[in-house]
Amino acid sequence: MTTHPAPAVTRQSLLETLQAFKRTSLLRAAVELGVYDALAAGPLDAPRLADAVGADPRALRILLGAAAATGLLDTVTGTVTGGDHGGDRYALPEGAADLLVSTSPQYAGHALKVNVSDWEWEAMRDLAAVVRKGGTLLAPDATDEDFTYWTDFAADGTFVTRAAAAALVEDTRAWATGLRQPRVLDVGCGHALFGLEFARQHPHAVVRALDRPDVLVQARAHAERMGLSDRVGFIEGDAFTTGLDGPYDLVIAANMLPMFPRDQGTGLLRRLAGVLRPGGRLATVGFSVDGGPPADEHAAHLLSLLMLISTPGGEAHSLETTRRMLADAGLAELSSRRVGPLPVHVVTAEPLVATTAGLQEGTSR
Ligand SMILES: C[S@@+](CC[C@H](N)C(=O)[O-])C[C@H]1O[C@@H](n2cnc3c(N)ncnc32)[C@H](O)[C@@H]1O
């Protein structure tokens, strides 16, 4: 028997957990107000910073003090005089110039809109009620067409998109290099960065990206930005019911399966398998909870929690369950790999028996 003891609960650790949401609020407010941008040129005291960001000086002084106290800002003490601790100047902590100044190429402030979205904030408040009920209280929920959050989500990749897309391209490279013009479907594409990265790496590939119309506005923008518009087409609709315009050499289902319970996910995979050309492949990407030490699967457990509050029956399926879903959909695993230290897996598979592409395309919700 293996035990994975959590760190001891102390008054201090309890207090930190109770206060954690305030630190999140401080970060969100500092980014929204433009505090990090205003400090990009160098340290400023509170009155000058209030002037620069157009905020109330007293209120901003309090926010800055709390941000510095919780490690979100550096202080440079004693260089300016002023009442109510106004003598401190505030400065960017290490790393903030890269990650929190909006002109930086590594800017990660967009992630606030995704990770600290208003709906999630609200929904987490009702977590106990969600657990009593057994699923989301949201209407619409994350699987519905009018769940507008996905449009924000598609504005940028997540912290794992780049590494996972690179792994997917790597795991299909030898096979895809032998194809004259690989035809790819990126289903539930969001930003479409998985299909777009494949297209970038394979100059003859053509991609179809499927998602809701509003989300595809963002995917189109990414395709243009990457200079790939001439090889990327879009299918507005529902992955379970809309015509998929097959056949394809490669179908990508990235971070789609966790939104659905096992049976529904299997139905989706079966439908996608039906539009594969003979010799074609299907790739899934997703966080999985695999029964390891919970702390090692931290991000996957939190993703599962997110699926719990936002979908009727989704969760971060284990790798084992994903394999069974693939097998039940008539697909045989070819490769699987964990993406770096994160509990994210890229799995590639091929049909167990060659299908007549397109013939099985139907509705399987
Ligand atoms: C978690 S995001 C994944 C986006 C992207 N593939 C990625 O890996 O980052 C889920 C995406 O699936 C889309 N989606 C959810 N249900 C869908 C459905 N039934 N048909 C088409 N797209 C759907 C959402 O609009 C959203 O863009």
Short mmCIF file of C-alpha atoms in Angstrom, two decimals, residues 24 87 131 143 197 200 221 253 261 295 298 323:
data_model
loop_
_atom_site.label_atom_id
_atom_site.label_comp_id
_atom_site.label_asym_id
_atom_site.label_seq_id
_atom_site.Cartn_x
_atom_site.Cartn_y
_atom_site.Cartn_z
CA THR A 24 -5.64 35.91 -7.27
CA GLY A 87 7.60 56.58 0.38
CA VAL A 131 -20.90 17.78 -5.76
CA THR A 143 -20.80 21.74 -23.84
CA GLU A 197 1.25 23.83 -35.93
CA ARG A 200 3.34 24.98 -40.27
CA ALA A 221 -7.11 35.22 -36.73
CA ALA A 253 -9.21 15.82 -30.87
CA PRO A 261 -18.57 11.21 -20.09
CA ALA A 295 0.54 16.34 -6.25
CA HIS A 298 -2.01 18.56 -9.79
CA ARG A 323 -7.29 3.76 -24.40
#
